[in-house]
Amino acid sequence: MDELVELVDGRDRGTGVLTERRDAVREGALHRVAVTVCRETRGRVLVHRRAEGLSRFPGRYELVVGGAVTAGESYARAAARELAEELGVRVRPRLLFTFLNRSGLSPHWLGVHETVVPDVVTRDPREVAWHGLLTGPELRSALREWSFTPDSHEVLRRYRVFRAARS
């Protein structure tokens, strides 16, 4: 069984209708997804390759860790849950911004978080096939050479704008 999600409108307000995520994706119905940009204390960014057995973008690289926000769950709680499930990391990610994302398989509201993770994480191999911590130059090179999920490029663009505005 897939995760139950709350459908939302163009302003990220719940409509009160529940459906399975795969149905929301197939129908192009708006729902919520929480993702986290993971950095370590020296500033390197965690990048991972999705497991081959996943239904969405198997084997592709990703800049963020995340997944669907289940019905009745906040973006932050979903982000923390996904970090624990996928990387074995128990932290409180900080919500930076949300936006209506039209890249990927279907449109969805994306809550983008940030957190500092330890150098060593315990990845779930059913979700994460590989992970590494990349410096800025290494990340720029990887984005040109590796096959990333559509969300990764859009999140990184908006994340950089957000961080530049805060500096």
mmCIF file of C-alpha atoms in Angstrom:
data_model
loop_
_atom_site.group_PDB
_atom_site.id
_atom_site.type_symbol
_atom_site.label_atom_id
_atom_site.label_comp_id
_atom_site.label_asym_id
_atom_site.label_seq_id
_atom_site.Cartn_x
_atom_site.Cartn_y
_atom_site.Cartn_z
ATOM 1 C CA MET A 1 0.000 0.000 0.000
ATOM 2 C CA ASP A 2 1.228 3.474 -0.866
ATOM 3 C CA GLU A 3 1.236 6.439 1.537
ATOM 4 C CA LEU A 4 -2.005 8.319 2.086
ATOM 5 C CA VAL A 5 -1.600 11.975 1.187
ATOM 6 C CA GLU A 6 -3.735 15.050 1.522
ATOM 7 C CA LEU A 7 -4.624 16.791 -1.688
ATOM 8 C CA VAL A 8 -3.972 20.529 -1.693
ATOM 9 C CA ASP A 9 -4.847 23.491 -3.859
ATOM 10 C CA GLY A 10 -2.689 26.026 -5.677
ATOM 11 C CA ARG A 11 -2.057 27.865 -2.398
ATOM 12 C CA ASP A 12 -1.002 24.733 -0.484
ATOM 13 C CA ARG A 13 -4.272 24.564 1.445
ATOM 14 C CA GLY A 14 -5.655 21.133 2.212
ATOM 15 C CA THR A 15 -8.801 20.223 0.354
ATOM 16 C CA GLY A 16 -9.682 17.443 2.771
ATOM 17 C CA VAL A 17 -9.558 14.698 0.136
ATOM 18 C CA LEU A 18 -7.243 11.769 0.751
ATOM 19 C CA THR A 19 -5.771 9.512 -1.895
ATOM 20 C CA GLU A 20 -2.809 7.218 -2.331
ATOM 21 C CA ARG A 21 0.325 9.005 -3.526
ATOM 22 C CA ARG A 22 0.618 6.890 -6.670
ATOM 23 C CA ASP A 23 -2.920 8.006 -7.608
ATOM 24 C CA ALA A 24 -2.067 11.654 -6.943
ATOM 25 C CA VAL A 25 1.013 11.332 -9.179
ATOM 26 C CA ARG A 26 -0.889 9.516 -11.931
ATOM 27 C CA GLU A 27 -3.719 12.084 -11.894
ATOM 28 C CA GLY A 28 -1.427 15.105 -11.538
ATOM 29 C CA ALA A 29 -3.204 16.077 -8.311
ATOM 30 C CA LEU A 30 -1.389 18.538 -6.070
ATOM 31 C CA HIS A 31 0.024 17.060 -2.867
ATOM 32 C CA ARG A 32 2.955 17.799 -0.544
ATOM 33 C CA VAL A 33 6.533 16.524 -0.560
ATOM 34 C CA ALA A 34 9.193 17.367 2.052
ATOM 35 C CA VAL A 35 12.891 17.339 1.173
ATOM 36 C CA THR A 36 16.077 18.230 3.016
ATOM 37 C CA VAL A 37 19.412 19.525 1.805
ATOM 38 C CA CYS A 38 21.938 17.784 4.059
ATOM 39 C CA ARG A 39 25.264 19.447 4.831
ATOM 40 C CA GLU A 40 28.002 18.453 7.219
ATOM 41 C CA THR A 41 29.951 20.777 9.487
ATOM 42 C CA ARG A 42 32.616 21.569 6.860
ATOM 43 C CA GLY A 43 29.947 22.547 4.327
ATOM 44 C CA ARG A 44 30.031 19.512 2.048
ATOM 45 C CA VAL A 45 26.629 18.502 0.674
ATOM 46 C CA LEU A 46 25.258 14.975 0.850
ATOM 47 C CA VAL A 47 24.333 13.526 -2.546
ATOM 48 C CA HIS A 48 22.870 10.069 -3.011
ATOM 49 C CA ARG A 49 21.872 7.632 -5.726
ATOM 50 C CA ARG A 50 18.384 6.242 -5.481
ATOM 51 C CA ALA A 51 18.025 2.471 -5.213
ATOM 52 C CA GLU A 52 17.218 0.601 -8.430
ATOM 53 C CA GLY A 53 14.048 -0.916 -6.942
ATOM 54 C CA LEU A 54 12.286 2.422 -6.375
ATOM 55 C CA SER A 55 9.275 3.256 -8.522
ATOM 56 C CA ARG A 56 10.226 6.920 -8.980
ATOM 57 C CA PHE A 57 13.566 7.760 -10.662
ATOM 58 C CA PRO A 58 15.409 4.505 -9.846
ATOM 59 C CA GLY A 59 19.182 4.791 -10.043
ATOM 60 C CA ARG A 60 19.155 8.567 -10.437
ATOM 61 C CA TYR A 61 21.199 10.858 -8.238
ATOM 62 C CA GLU A 62 19.527 13.240 -5.857
ATOM 63 C CA LEU A 63 20.601 16.347 -3.997
ATOM 64 C CA VAL A 64 17.908 16.067 -1.336
ATOM 65 C CA VAL A 65 16.498 13.402 0.949
ATOM 66 C CA GLY A 66 12.745 13.275 1.233
ATOM 67 C CA GLY A 67 9.357 11.966 0.326
ATOM 68 C CA ALA A 68 5.638 12.499 0.505
ATOM 69 C CA VAL A 69 4.030 14.316 3.409
ATOM 70 C CA THR A 70 1.384 11.951 4.728
ATOM 71 C CA ALA A 71 -2.117 13.095 5.627
ATOM 72 C CA GLY A 72 -2.106 15.202 8.807
ATOM 73 C CA GLU A 73 1.702 15.512 8.872
ATOM 74 C CA SER A 74 3.669 18.777 8.717
ATOM 75 C CA TYR A 75 6.467 19.372 6.229
ATOM 76 C CA ALA A 76 9.034 19.387 9.068
ATOM 77 C CA ARG A 77 7.777 16.147 10.606
ATOM 78 C CA ALA A 78 7.789 14.452 7.199
ATOM 79 C CA ALA A 79 11.330 15.682 6.505
ATOM 80 C CA ALA A 80 12.553 14.346 9.875
ATOM 81 C CA ARG A 81 10.804 11.003 9.264
ATOM 82 C CA GLU A 82 12.359 10.632 5.817
ATOM 83 C CA LEU A 83 15.857 11.434 7.155
ATOM 84 C CA ALA A 84 15.454 8.748 9.819
ATOM 85 C CA GLU A 85 14.112 6.189 7.332
ATOM 86 C CA GLU A 86 16.596 6.782 4.531
ATOM 87 C CA LEU A 87 19.800 7.772 6.377
ATOM 88 C CA GLY A 88 19.244 6.693 9.984
ATOM 89 C CA VAL A 89 19.721 10.322 11.049
ATOM 90 C CA ARG A 90 17.589 11.753 13.848
ATOM 91 C CA VAL A 91 17.641 15.537 13.506
ATOM 92 C CA ARG A 92 15.215 18.430 13.293
ATOM 93 C CA PRO A 93 15.519 19.894 9.809
ATOM 94 C CA ARG A 94 14.727 23.582 9.424
ATOM 95 C CA LEU A 95 12.057 24.519 6.873
ATOM 96 C CA LEU A 96 13.494 27.158 4.543
ATOM 97 C CA PHE A 97 10.753 27.664 1.954
ATOM 98 C CA THR A 98 7.968 25.996 -0.004
ATOM 99 C CA PHE A 99 7.127 26.287 -3.678
ATOM 100 C CA LEU A 100 4.845 24.749 -6.262
ATOM 101 C CA ASN A 101 7.166 22.411 -8.134
ATOM 102 C CA ARG A 102 6.187 21.401 -11.645
ATOM 103 C CA SER A 103 9.279 19.312 -12.393
ATOM 104 C CA GLY A 104 9.275 15.579 -11.872
ATOM 105 C CA LEU A 105 6.445 13.129 -12.425
ATOM 106 C CA SER A 106 3.609 15.421 -11.374
ATOM 107 C CA PRO A 107 3.124 18.855 -9.835
ATOM 108 C CA HIS A 108 3.462 19.035 -6.045
ATOM 109 C CA TRP A 109 4.169 21.480 -3.248
ATOM 110 C CA LEU A 110 7.743 21.066 -2.123
ATOM 111 C CA GLY A 111 8.878 21.997 1.389
ATOM 112 C CA VAL A 112 12.639 22.509 1.293
ATOM 113 C CA HIS A 113 14.547 22.033 4.553
ATOM 114 C CA GLU A 114 18.174 22.158 5.598
ATOM 115 C CA THR A 115 20.063 20.273 8.291
ATOM 116 C CA VAL A 116 23.553 19.364 9.396
ATOM 117 C CA VAL A 117 24.208 15.627 9.346
ATOM 118 C CA PRO A 118 27.052 13.605 10.841
ATOM 119 C CA ASP A 119 29.900 12.451 8.593
ATOM 120 C CA VAL A 120 28.692 8.855 8.985
ATOM 121 C CA VAL A 121 25.097 7.917 8.212
ATOM 122 C CA THR A 122 23.380 4.526 8.024
ATOM 123 C CA ARG A 123 21.601 4.442 4.686
ATOM 124 C CA ASP A 124 18.674 2.137 3.983
ATOM 125 C CA PRO A 125 19.814 0.179 0.883
ATOM 126 C CA ARG A 126 16.173 -0.221 -0.224
ATOM 127 C CA GLU A 127 16.063 3.577 -0.625
ATOM 128 C CA VAL A 128 19.672 4.743 -1.052
ATOM 129 C CA ALA A 129 22.147 2.758 -3.167
ATOM 130 C CA TRP A 130 25.106 5.106 -2.558
ATOM 131 C CA HIS A 131 25.820 8.404 -0.845
ATOM 132 C CA GLY A 132 28.722 10.788 -0.585
ATOM 133 C CA LEU A 133 29.614 14.219 0.767
ATOM 134 C CA LEU A 134 30.663 16.575 -2.029
ATOM 135 C CA THR A 135 32.454 19.902 -1.975
ATOM 136 C CA GLY A 136 31.089 22.791 -4.054
ATOM 137 C CA PRO A 137 33.348 22.064 -7.067
ATOM 138 C CA GLU A 138 32.602 18.321 -6.836
ATOM 139 C CA LEU A 139 28.863 19.028 -6.738
ATOM 140 C CA ARG A 140 29.041 21.329 -9.778
ATOM 141 C CA SER A 141 30.907 18.627 -11.691
ATOM 142 C CA ALA A 142 28.467 15.910 -10.621
ATOM 143 C CA LEU A 143 25.467 17.992 -11.722
ATOM 144 C CA ARG A 144 26.965 18.164 -15.230
ATOM 145 C CA GLU A 145 28.045 14.532 -15.452
ATOM 146 C CA TRP A 146 25.555 12.430 -13.472
ATOM 147 C CA SER A 147 21.850 11.857 -14.087
ATOM 148 C CA PHE A 148 19.970 13.713 -11.326
ATOM 149 C CA THR A 149 16.252 13.797 -10.565
ATOM 150 C CA PRO A 150 14.406 16.809 -12.032
ATOM 151 C CA ASP A 151 13.658 18.125 -8.523
ATOM 152 C CA SER A 152 17.368 18.272 -7.660
ATOM 153 C CA HIS A 153 18.197 20.959 -10.202
ATOM 154 C CA GLU A 154 15.197 23.141 -9.310
ATOM 155 C CA VAL A 155 15.748 22.771 -5.555
ATOM 156 C CA LEU A 156 19.438 23.646 -5.873
ATOM 157 C CA ARG A 157 18.666 26.739 -7.936
ATOM 158 C CA ARG A 158 16.125 27.997 -5.401
ATOM 159 C CA TYR A 159 18.290 26.957 -2.436
ATOM 160 C CA ARG A 160 21.226 28.997 -3.739
ATOM 161 C CA VAL A 161 18.988 32.038 -4.242
ATOM 162 C CA PHE A 162 17.589 31.618 -0.725
ATOM 163 C CA ARG A 163 21.052 31.331 0.854
ATOM 164 C CA ALA A 164 22.401 34.293 -1.139
ATOM 165 C CA ALA A 165 19.478 36.445 0.053
ATOM 166 C CA ARG A 166 20.193 35.463 3.660
ATOM 167 C CA SER A 167 23.908 36.332 3.429
#
